[in-house]
Amino acid sequence: MILKAPWEIDLMRKSSRIVAETLGKLTEMINPGLTTMELDRFAEAYILRRGGKPAFKGYRGYPYTLCVSVNEQVVHGFPSTRRLEYGDIISLDLGVVVDGYYGDAAVTVPVGKVSDEARRLIAATQGALSRAISAVRPGNHLSDISHAVQSTIEGQGFSVVRLFVGHGIGRSLHEEPQIPNFGPPAQGPVLKPGLVLAIEPMANAGGSDVMILDDRWTAVTCDRSLSAHFEHTVALTEDGAQVLTSYTEDESAQGTGR
Ligand code: MF3
Ligand code: CO
């Protein structure tokens, strides 16, 4: 686990802010008829204009700026000529690097009015991220984060994806430690100021099993049930947890007791 100095967290605040603002713009663009490639094109141009660089493009050969995962797609969906349809749910995952420091976040957004199940799945996954962020406190253990995610999602009748994990983040997109979205409380390393984590719960409406499509990236639920994904880059500072990728004051103060 690599602990960051305050000046490093300040740089991560820059990349993370670009992530947050880009996701905010993309969320506003979402409408039936829009192609997922249009979202990717906008995101790349906007990030470059803000002085950042897309972090995913070229990472292990990933070809795009954004991951766009629709309905039964879990994560790592390719932008394409697919048009969004009324009732879809769409997960947008985005990383940005500024001066060598990374930020990473994801949101799942409904396209128009969606089914009750879809609405509940999105709320449960977002709630799991929020509970997980509340577990980011000095003295807590890493698995308290995992446990918060699992108990929230399963408590609402959904299942947790096990194939993908959250991660440390900093001068690399993925650093130690891995953060599973399931597990017992009070295990693993103790959380300390300077730790920066990308916490990313993924939940399925049906079973937890996922498979990778022939494009070698897109993960889908095996039973083709809906899937949702939320992610924030969170720094543990001397003043408590700070959500670096949030765009509302409200959200970024979460966990700091403010
Ligand atoms: N947020 C995801 C992750 O941390 C996105 C990675 S996509 C990739 O794994 F293209 F960069 F691999
Ligand atoms: Co991530």
PDB file of C-alpha atoms and ligand atoms in Angstrom:
ATOM      1  CA  MET A   1       0.000   0.000   0.000  1.00  0.00           C
ATOM      2  CA  ILE A   2       1.404   3.352  -1.055  1.00  0.00           C
ATOM      3  CA  LEU A   3       0.575   6.315   1.197  1.00  0.00           C
ATOM      4  CA  LYS A   4       0.364   9.705  -0.522  1.00  0.00           C
ATOM      5  CA  ALA A   5       1.600  13.065   0.699  1.00  0.00           C
ATOM      6  CA  PRO A   6      -0.930  15.926   0.775  1.00  0.00           C
ATOM      7  CA  TRP A   7       0.629  17.461  -2.377  1.00  0.00           C
ATOM      8  CA  GLU A   8       0.077  14.186  -4.203  1.00  0.00           C
ATOM      9  CA  ILE A   9      -3.544  14.072  -3.080  1.00  0.00           C
ATOM     10  CA  ASP A  10      -3.872  17.636  -4.415  1.00  0.00           C
ATOM     11  CA  LEU A  11      -2.774  16.414  -7.860  1.00  0.00           C
ATOM     12  CA  MET A  12      -5.235  13.534  -7.638  1.00  0.00           C
ATOM     13  CA  ARG A  13      -7.900  16.088  -6.779  1.00  0.00           C
ATOM     14  CA  LYS A  14      -7.216  17.700 -10.181  1.00  0.00           C
ATOM     15  CA  SER A  15      -7.578  14.528 -12.240  1.00  0.00           C
ATOM     16  CA  SER A  16     -10.534  13.417 -10.132  1.00  0.00           C
ATOM     17  CA  ARG A  17     -12.327  16.723 -10.624  1.00  0.00           C
ATOM     18  CA  ILE A  18     -12.047  16.336 -14.390  1.00  0.00           C
ATOM     19  CA  VAL A  19     -13.481  12.815 -14.045  1.00  0.00           C
ATOM     20  CA  ALA A  20     -16.388  14.151 -11.978  1.00  0.00           C
ATOM     21  CA  GLU A  21     -17.173  17.061 -14.282  1.00  0.00           C
ATOM     22  CA  THR A  22     -16.980  14.885 -17.387  1.00  0.00           C
ATOM     23  CA  LEU A  23     -19.334  12.309 -15.858  1.00  0.00           C
ATOM     24  CA  GLY A  24     -21.674  15.145 -14.897  1.00  0.00           C
ATOM     25  CA  LYS A  25     -21.771  16.412 -18.495  1.00  0.00           C
ATOM     26  CA  LEU A  26     -22.244  12.896 -19.888  1.00  0.00           C
ATOM     27  CA  THR A  27     -25.100  12.256 -17.476  1.00  0.00           C
ATOM     28  CA  GLU A  28     -26.845  15.379 -18.721  1.00  0.00           C
ATOM     29  CA  MET A  29     -26.403  14.231 -22.354  1.00  0.00           C
ATOM     30  CA  ILE A  30     -28.037  10.853 -21.789  1.00  0.00           C
ATOM     31  CA  ASN A  31     -31.214  10.542 -23.820  1.00  0.00           C
ATOM     32  CA  PRO A  32     -32.921   7.919 -25.998  1.00  0.00           C
ATOM     33  CA  GLY A  33     -31.377   7.914 -29.495  1.00  0.00           C
ATOM     34  CA  LEU A  34     -27.863   8.985 -28.473  1.00  0.00           C
ATOM     35  CA  THR A  35     -25.117   6.507 -29.419  1.00  0.00           C
ATOM     36  CA  THR A  36     -22.654   5.387 -26.780  1.00  0.00           C
ATOM     37  CA  MET A  37     -19.808   6.397 -29.144  1.00  0.00           C
ATOM     38  CA  GLU A  38     -21.067   9.995 -29.053  1.00  0.00           C
ATOM     39  CA  LEU A  39     -20.553   9.899 -25.295  1.00  0.00           C
ATOM     40  CA  ASP A  40     -16.993   8.615 -25.779  1.00  0.00           C
ATOM     41  CA  ARG A  41     -16.137  11.299 -28.352  1.00  0.00           C
ATOM     42  CA  PHE A  42     -17.487  14.057 -26.108  1.00  0.00           C
ATOM     43  CA  ALA A  43     -15.629  12.703 -23.070  1.00  0.00           C
ATOM     44  CA  GLU A  44     -12.254  12.559 -24.798  1.00  0.00           C
ATOM     45  CA  ALA A  45     -12.507  16.077 -26.245  1.00  0.00           C
ATOM     46  CA  TYR A  46     -13.717  17.522 -22.949  1.00  0.00           C
ATOM     47  CA  ILE A  47     -10.936  15.869 -20.898  1.00  0.00           C
ATOM     48  CA  LEU A  48      -8.214  17.097 -23.280  1.00  0.00           C
ATOM     49  CA  ARG A  49      -9.694  20.594 -23.231  1.00  0.00           C
ATOM     50  CA  ARG A  50      -9.547  20.531 -19.420  1.00  0.00           C
ATOM     51  CA  GLY A  51      -5.861  19.593 -19.504  1.00  0.00           C
ATOM     52  CA  GLY A  52      -6.219  15.930 -18.593  1.00  0.00           C
ATOM     53  CA  LYS A  53      -5.559  12.704 -20.478  1.00  0.00           C
ATOM     54  CA  PRO A  54      -7.917   9.728 -20.737  1.00  0.00           C
ATOM     55  CA  ALA A  55      -6.493   7.014 -18.460  1.00  0.00           C
ATOM     56  CA  PHE A  56      -8.175   3.932 -19.914  1.00  0.00           C
ATOM     57  CA  LYS A  57      -7.334   4.471 -23.599  1.00  0.00           C
ATOM     58  CA  GLY A  58      -4.345   2.234 -24.324  1.00  0.00           C
ATOM     59  CA  TYR A  59      -4.378   0.699 -20.834  1.00  0.00           C
ATOM     60  CA  ARG A  60      -3.709  -3.021 -21.465  1.00  0.00           C
ATOM     61  CA  GLY A  61      -4.927  -2.315 -25.003  1.00  0.00           C
ATOM     62  CA  TYR A  62      -8.336  -0.871 -24.019  1.00  0.00           C
ATOM     63  CA  PRO A  63      -9.331   1.139 -27.132  1.00  0.00           C
ATOM     64  CA  TYR A  64     -11.573   3.935 -25.773  1.00  0.00           C
ATOM     65  CA  THR A  65     -11.771   6.795 -23.275  1.00  0.00           C
ATOM     66  CA  LEU A  66     -14.966   5.559 -21.645  1.00  0.00           C
ATOM     67  CA  CYS A  67     -16.368   2.221 -20.595  1.00  0.00           C
ATOM     68  CA  VAL A  68     -20.097   2.207 -21.395  1.00  0.00           C
ATOM     69  CA  SER A  69     -21.989  -0.798 -20.074  1.00  0.00           C
ATOM     70  CA  VAL A  70     -25.700  -1.067 -20.899  1.00  0.00           C
ATOM     71  CA  ASN A  71     -28.272  -3.191 -18.988  1.00  0.00           C
ATOM     72  CA  GLU A  72     -26.842  -6.736 -18.559  1.00  0.00           C
ATOM     73  CA  GLN A  73     -23.320  -5.449 -19.302  1.00  0.00           C
ATOM     74  CA  VAL A  74     -21.457  -5.207 -15.989  1.00  0.00           C
ATOM     75  CA  VAL A  75     -18.265  -3.269 -16.791  1.00  0.00           C
ATOM     76  CA  HIS A  76     -15.755  -2.568 -19.612  1.00  0.00           C
ATOM     77  CA  GLY A  77     -18.396  -2.241 -22.366  1.00  0.00           C
ATOM     78  CA  PHE A  78     -17.119  -0.684 -25.620  1.00  0.00           C
ATOM     79  CA  PRO A  79     -18.657   2.552 -26.886  1.00  0.00           C
ATOM     80  CA  SER A  80     -20.429   1.725 -30.183  1.00  0.00           C
ATOM     81  CA  THR A  81     -23.114   2.798 -32.647  1.00  0.00           C
ATOM     82  CA  ARG A  82     -25.699   1.314 -30.277  1.00  0.00           C
ATOM     83  CA  ARG A  83     -28.405   3.866 -29.531  1.00  0.00           C
ATOM     84  CA  LEU A  84     -29.659   4.343 -25.999  1.00  0.00           C
ATOM     85  CA  GLU A  85     -33.277   3.302 -25.542  1.00  0.00           C
ATOM     86  CA  TYR A  86     -35.908   4.549 -23.149  1.00  0.00           C
ATOM     87  CA  GLY A  87     -35.801   2.222 -20.108  1.00  0.00           C
ATOM     88  CA  ASP A  88     -32.109   1.258 -20.435  1.00  0.00           C
ATOM     89  CA  ILE A  89     -29.665   1.674 -17.571  1.00  0.00           C
ATOM     90  CA  ILE A  90     -26.189   2.786 -18.587  1.00  0.00           C
ATOM     91  CA  SER A  91     -22.984   2.576 -16.564  1.00  0.00           C
ATOM     92  CA  LEU A  92     -20.267   5.100 -17.422  1.00  0.00           C
ATOM     93  CA  ASP A  93     -16.757   4.408 -16.100  1.00  0.00           C
ATOM     94  CA  LEU A  94     -13.985   6.972 -16.629  1.00  0.00           C
ATOM     95  CA  GLY A  95     -10.364   7.499 -15.627  1.00  0.00           C
ATOM     96  CA  VAL A  96      -8.230  10.633 -16.114  1.00  0.00           C
ATOM     97  CA  VAL A  97      -4.553  11.321 -15.489  1.00  0.00           C
ATOM     98  CA  VAL A  98      -3.030  14.761 -14.758  1.00  0.00           C
ATOM     99  CA  ASP A  99       0.712  15.184 -14.151  1.00  0.00           C
ATOM    100  CA  GLY A 100       1.065  11.427 -13.637  1.00  0.00           C
ATOM    101  CA  TYR A 101      -1.707  11.115 -11.018  1.00  0.00           C
ATOM    102  CA  TYR A 102      -4.944   9.236 -11.651  1.00  0.00           C
ATOM    103  CA  GLY A 103      -8.636   9.628 -10.794  1.00  0.00           C
ATOM    104  CA  ASP A 104     -11.306   6.994 -11.498  1.00  0.00           C
ATOM    105  CA  ALA A 105     -15.094   6.987 -11.074  1.00  0.00           C
ATOM    106  CA  ALA A 106     -18.274   5.390 -12.397  1.00  0.00           C
ATOM    107  CA  VAL A 107     -22.024   6.038 -12.295  1.00  0.00           C
ATOM    108  CA  THR A 108     -25.097   4.154 -13.487  1.00  0.00           C
ATOM    109  CA  VAL A 109     -27.789   6.350 -15.014  1.00  0.00           C
ATOM    110  CA  PRO A 110     -31.371   5.514 -16.069  1.00  0.00           C
ATOM    111  CA  VAL A 111     -32.469   6.453 -19.600  1.00  0.00           C
ATOM    112  CA  GLY A 112     -35.919   7.972 -18.996  1.00  0.00           C
ATOM    113  CA  LYS A 113     -38.219   6.022 -16.712  1.00  0.00           C
ATOM    114  CA  VAL A 114     -36.883   2.552 -15.907  1.00  0.00           C
ATOM    115  CA  SER A 115     -38.397  -0.525 -14.247  1.00  0.00           C
ATOM    116  CA  ASP A 116     -38.840  -0.668 -10.476  1.00  0.00           C
ATOM    117  CA  GLU A 117     -36.194  -3.364 -10.321  1.00  0.00           C
ATOM    118  CA  ALA A 118     -33.704  -1.198 -12.227  1.00  0.00           C
ATOM    119  CA  ARG A 119     -34.400   1.760  -9.972  1.00  0.00           C
ATOM    120  CA  ARG A 120     -33.921  -0.320  -6.835  1.00  0.00           C
ATOM    121  CA  LEU A 121     -30.724  -1.905  -8.196  1.00  0.00           C
ATOM    122  CA  ILE A 122     -29.210   1.505  -8.955  1.00  0.00           C
ATOM    123  CA  ALA A 123     -30.188   2.828  -5.511  1.00  0.00           C
ATOM    124  CA  ALA A 124     -28.767  -0.228  -3.744  1.00  0.00           C
ATOM    125  CA  THR A 125     -25.433   0.008  -5.575  1.00  0.00           C
ATOM    126  CA  GLN A 126     -25.117   3.735  -4.959  1.00  0.00           C
ATOM    127  CA  GLY A 127     -26.079   3.156  -1.322  1.00  0.00           C
ATOM    128  CA  ALA A 128     -23.403   0.474  -1.050  1.00  0.00           C
ATOM    129  CA  LEU A 129     -20.760   2.930  -2.259  1.00  0.00           C
ATOM    130  CA  SER A 130     -21.973   5.504   0.212  1.00  0.00           C
ATOM    131  CA  ARG A 131     -21.843   3.014   3.126  1.00  0.00           C
ATOM    132  CA  ALA A 132     -18.411   1.867   1.967  1.00  0.00           C
ATOM    133  CA  ILE A 133     -17.111   5.450   1.997  1.00  0.00           C
ATOM    134  CA  SER A 134     -18.400   5.818   5.557  1.00  0.00           C
ATOM    135  CA  ALA A 135     -16.168   2.858   6.471  1.00  0.00           C
ATOM    136  CA  VAL A 136     -13.060   4.727   5.272  1.00  0.00           C
ATOM    137  CA  ARG A 137     -11.761   5.934   8.658  1.00  0.00           C
ATOM    138  CA  PRO A 138      -8.402   5.648  10.408  1.00  0.00           C
ATOM    139  CA  GLY A 139      -8.366   2.495  12.517  1.00  0.00           C
ATOM    140  CA  ASN A 140     -10.934   0.641  10.401  1.00  0.00           C
ATOM    141  CA  HIS A 141      -9.725  -2.392   8.466  1.00  0.00           C
ATOM    142  CA  LEU A 142      -9.750  -2.728   4.694  1.00  0.00           C
ATOM    143  CA  SER A 143     -12.396  -5.456   4.775  1.00  0.00           C
ATOM    144  CA  ASP A 144     -14.813  -3.142   6.604  1.00  0.00           C
ATOM    145  CA  ILE A 145     -15.203  -1.476   3.195  1.00  0.00           C
ATOM    146  CA  SER A 146     -15.861  -4.845   1.533  1.00  0.00           C
ATOM    147  CA  HIS A 147     -18.327  -5.834   4.218  1.00  0.00           C
ATOM    148  CA  ALA A 148     -20.249  -2.556   3.948  1.00  0.00           C
ATOM    149  CA  VAL A 149     -20.706  -3.119   0.202  1.00  0.00           C
ATOM    150  CA  GLN A 150     -21.769  -6.747   0.482  1.00  0.00           C
ATOM    151  CA  SER A 151     -24.202  -6.261   3.356  1.00  0.00           C
ATOM    152  CA  THR A 152     -25.898  -3.305   1.655  1.00  0.00           C
ATOM    153  CA  ILE A 153     -26.337  -4.997  -1.711  1.00  0.00           C
ATOM    154  CA  GLU A 154     -27.339  -8.427  -0.431  1.00  0.00           C
ATOM    155  CA  GLY A 155     -29.572  -6.822   2.209  1.00  0.00           C
ATOM    156  CA  GLN A 156     -31.646  -5.442  -0.651  1.00  0.00           C
ATOM    157  CA  GLY A 157     -31.938  -8.795  -2.411  1.00  0.00           C
ATOM    158  CA  PHE A 158     -29.276  -8.243  -5.081  1.00  0.00           C
ATOM    159  CA  SER A 159     -25.969 -10.032  -5.678  1.00  0.00           C
ATOM    160  CA  VAL A 160     -22.402  -8.767  -5.597  1.00  0.00           C
ATOM    161  CA  VAL A 161     -20.061  -9.243  -8.576  1.00  0.00           C
ATOM    162  CA  ARG A 162     -16.937 -11.084  -7.389  1.00  0.00           C
ATOM    163  CA  LEU A 163     -14.778 -11.134 -10.503  1.00  0.00           C
ATOM    164  CA  PHE A 164     -13.824  -7.437 -10.276  1.00  0.00           C
ATOM    165  CA  VAL A 165     -12.505  -5.498  -7.305  1.00  0.00           C
ATOM    166  CA  GLY A 166     -11.809  -1.949  -6.199  1.00  0.00           C
ATOM    167  CA  HIS A 167      -8.183  -0.842  -5.911  1.00  0.00           C
ATOM    168  CA  GLY A 168      -5.621   1.567  -4.600  1.00  0.00           C
ATOM    169  CA  ILE A 169      -4.914   4.434  -7.030  1.00  0.00           C
ATOM    170  CA  GLY A 170      -2.214   7.066  -7.410  1.00  0.00           C
ATOM    171  CA  ARG A 171       0.676   7.172  -9.863  1.00  0.00           C
ATOM    172  CA  SER A 172      -0.911   4.061 -11.411  1.00  0.00           C
ATOM    173  CA  LEU A 173      -4.552   3.382 -12.209  1.00  0.00           C
ATOM    174  CA  HIS A 174      -4.385   0.161 -10.206  1.00  0.00           C
ATOM    175  CA  GLU A 175      -2.274  -0.113  -7.051  1.00  0.00           C
ATOM    176  CA  GLU A 176      -2.366  -2.310  -3.976  1.00  0.00           C
ATOM    177  CA  PRO A 177      -4.563  -3.061  -2.151  1.00  0.00           C
ATOM    178  CA  GLN A 178      -7.322  -4.880  -4.002  1.00  0.00           C
ATOM    179  CA  ILE A 179     -10.723  -4.174  -2.462  1.00  0.00           C
ATOM    180  CA  PRO A 180     -13.187  -7.050  -2.915  1.00  0.00           C
ATOM    181  CA  ASN A 181     -16.861  -6.093  -2.740  1.00  0.00           C
ATOM    182  CA  PHE A 182     -17.579  -8.884  -0.261  1.00  0.00           C
ATOM    183  CA  GLY A 183     -16.044 -10.246   2.937  1.00  0.00           C
ATOM    184  CA  PRO A 184     -16.235 -10.313   6.725  1.00  0.00           C
ATOM    185  CA  PRO A 185     -15.594  -7.143   8.766  1.00  0.00           C
ATOM    186  CA  ALA A 186     -12.325  -6.285  10.575  1.00  0.00           C
ATOM    187  CA  GLN A 187      -9.830  -8.146   8.374  1.00  0.00           C
ATOM    188  CA  GLY A 188      -6.792  -6.989   6.426  1.00  0.00           C
ATOM    189  CA  PRO A 189      -4.626  -3.886   6.787  1.00  0.00           C
ATOM    190  CA  VAL A 190      -5.619  -0.965   9.010  1.00  0.00           C
ATOM    191  CA  LEU A 191      -6.594   2.217   7.113  1.00  0.00           C
ATOM    192  CA  LYS A 192      -4.250   5.194   7.525  1.00  0.00           C
ATOM    193  CA  PRO A 193      -4.168   8.806   6.350  1.00  0.00           C
ATOM    194  CA  GLY A 194      -2.500   9.017   2.932  1.00  0.00           C
ATOM    195  CA  LEU A 195      -4.338   6.012   1.540  1.00  0.00           C
ATOM    196  CA  VAL A 196      -6.256   6.675  -1.691  1.00  0.00           C
ATOM    197  CA  LEU A 197      -8.758   4.058  -2.839  1.00  0.00           C
ATOM    198  CA  ALA A 198     -11.014   3.560  -5.859  1.00  0.00           C
ATOM    199  CA  ILE A 199     -14.050   1.845  -4.330  1.00  0.00           C
ATOM    200  CA  GLU A 200     -16.315   0.310  -6.957  1.00  0.00           C
ATOM    201  CA  PRO A 201     -19.320  -1.850  -6.061  1.00  0.00           C
ATOM    202  CA  MET A 202     -20.970  -3.779  -8.906  1.00  0.00           C
ATOM    203  CA  ALA A 203     -24.361  -5.416  -8.261  1.00  0.00           C
ATOM    204  CA  ASN A 204     -26.572  -7.737 -10.318  1.00  0.00           C
ATOM    205  CA  ALA A 205     -30.337  -8.081 -10.149  1.00  0.00           C
ATOM    206  CA  GLY A 206     -29.966 -11.875 -10.583  1.00  0.00           C
ATOM    207  CA  GLY A 207     -26.997 -14.157  -9.895  1.00  0.00           C
ATOM    208  CA  SER A 208     -23.474 -12.945  -9.213  1.00  0.00           C
ATOM    209  CA  ASP A 209     -21.821 -14.826 -12.109  1.00  0.00           C
ATOM    210  CA  VAL A 210     -20.395 -12.823 -15.004  1.00  0.00           C
ATOM    211  CA  MET A 211     -18.663 -13.756 -18.270  1.00  0.00           C
ATOM    212  CA  ILE A 212     -16.449 -11.917 -20.745  1.00  0.00           C
ATOM    213  CA  LEU A 213     -17.677 -11.540 -24.353  1.00  0.00           C
ATOM    214  CA  ASP A 214     -15.586 -12.391 -27.438  1.00  0.00           C
ATOM    215  CA  ASP A 215     -14.341  -8.778 -27.673  1.00  0.00           C
ATOM    216  CA  ARG A 216     -12.230  -9.829 -24.623  1.00  0.00           C
ATOM    217  CA  TRP A 217     -13.432  -6.858 -22.546  1.00  0.00           C
ATOM    218  CA  THR A 218     -17.196  -6.581 -22.136  1.00  0.00           C
ATOM    219  CA  ALA A 219     -18.365  -8.333 -18.963  1.00  0.00           C
ATOM    220  CA  VAL A 220     -22.039  -9.403 -18.885  1.00  0.00           C
ATOM    221  CA  THR A 221     -24.156 -11.198 -16.293  1.00  0.00           C
ATOM    222  CA  CYS A 222     -24.388 -14.919 -17.107  1.00  0.00           C
ATOM    223  CA  ASP A 223     -28.159 -14.864 -16.545  1.00  0.00           C
ATOM    224  CA  ARG A 224     -28.438 -11.579 -18.503  1.00  0.00           C
ATOM    225  CA  SER A 225     -29.989  -9.821 -15.511  1.00  0.00           C
ATOM    226  CA  LEU A 226     -29.391  -6.081 -15.060  1.00  0.00           C
ATOM    227  CA  SER A 227     -26.158  -4.846 -13.501  1.00  0.00           C
ATOM    228  CA  ALA A 228     -25.167  -1.515 -11.909  1.00  0.00           C
ATOM    229  CA  HIS A 229     -21.764   0.014 -11.045  1.00  0.00           C
ATOM    230  CA  PHE A 230     -20.729   3.041  -8.980  1.00  0.00           C
ATOM    231  CA  GLU A 231     -17.182   4.149  -8.204  1.00  0.00           C
ATOM    232  CA  HIS A 232     -15.422   6.995  -6.418  1.00  0.00           C
ATOM    233  CA  THR A 233     -11.784   7.831  -5.779  1.00  0.00           C
ATOM    234  CA  VAL A 234     -11.582   8.434  -2.022  1.00  0.00           C
ATOM    235  CA  ALA A 235      -8.611   9.856  -0.071  1.00  0.00           C
ATOM    236  CA  LEU A 236      -8.177   9.242   3.635  1.00  0.00           C
ATOM    237  CA  THR A 237      -6.623  12.472   4.981  1.00  0.00           C
ATOM    238  CA  GLU A 238      -5.823  13.744   8.465  1.00  0.00           C
ATOM    239  CA  ASP A 239      -9.271  15.402   8.303  1.00  0.00           C
ATOM    240  CA  GLY A 240     -11.090  12.171   7.380  1.00  0.00           C
ATOM    241  CA  ALA A 241     -12.275  10.701   4.095  1.00  0.00           C
ATOM    242  CA  GLN A 242     -12.612  12.989   1.081  1.00  0.00           C
ATOM    243  CA  VAL A 243     -14.389  11.897  -2.079  1.00  0.00           C
ATOM    244  CA  LEU A 244     -12.112  13.312  -4.788  1.00  0.00           C
ATOM    245  CA  THR A 245     -14.430  12.444  -7.696  1.00  0.00           C
ATOM    246  CA  SER A 246     -17.651  13.982  -6.383  1.00  0.00           C
ATOM    247  CA  TYR A 247     -19.267  16.978  -8.002  1.00  0.00           C
ATOM    248  CA  THR A 248     -21.481  18.050  -5.131  1.00  0.00           C
ATOM    249  CA  GLU A 249     -20.154  19.574  -1.874  1.00  0.00           C
ATOM    250  CA  ASP A 250     -22.610  17.357  -0.070  1.00  0.00           C
ATOM    251  CA  GLU A 251     -21.108  14.170  -1.357  1.00  0.00           C
ATOM    252  CA  SER A 252     -17.460  15.190  -0.991  1.00  0.00           C
ATOM    253  CA  ALA A 253     -17.974  15.990   2.690  1.00  0.00           C
ATOM    254  CA  GLN A 254     -19.252  12.492   3.337  1.00  0.00           C
ATOM    255  CA  GLY A 255     -17.289  10.728   6.048  1.00  0.00           C
ATOM    256  CA  THR A 256     -15.522  13.863   7.236  1.00  0.00           C
ATOM    257  CA  GLY A 257     -18.134  14.567   9.890  1.00  0.00           C
ATOM    258  CA  ARG A 258     -18.708  18.015   8.404  1.00  0.00           C
TER     259      ARG A 258
HETATM  260  N1  MF3 B   1     -12.749   1.432 -13.237  1.00  0.00           N
HETATM  261  C1  MF3 B   1     -12.286   0.267 -13.925  1.00  0.00           C
HETATM  262  C2  MF3 B   1     -11.120  -0.341 -13.208  1.00  0.00           C
HETATM  263  O1  MF3 B   1     -10.607   0.267 -12.314  1.00  0.00           O
HETATM  264  C3  MF3 B   1     -12.007   0.578 -15.346  1.00  0.00           C
HETATM  265  C4  MF3 B   1     -10.807   0.021 -15.982  1.00  0.00           C
HETATM  266  S1  MF3 B   1     -11.072   0.012 -17.668  1.00  0.00           S
HETATM  267  C5  MF3 B   1      -9.580  -0.156 -18.414  1.00  0.00           C
HETATM  268  O2  MF3 B   1     -10.736  -1.460 -13.465  1.00  0.00           O
HETATM  269  F1  MF3 B   1      -9.765  -0.004 -19.654  1.00  0.00           F
HETATM  270  F2  MF3 B   1      -8.769   0.760 -17.974  1.00  0.00           F
HETATM  271  F3  MF3 B   1      -9.079  -1.316 -18.116  1.00  0.00           F
HETATM  272 CO    CO B   2     -11.517   1.509 -10.965  1.00  0.00          CO
END
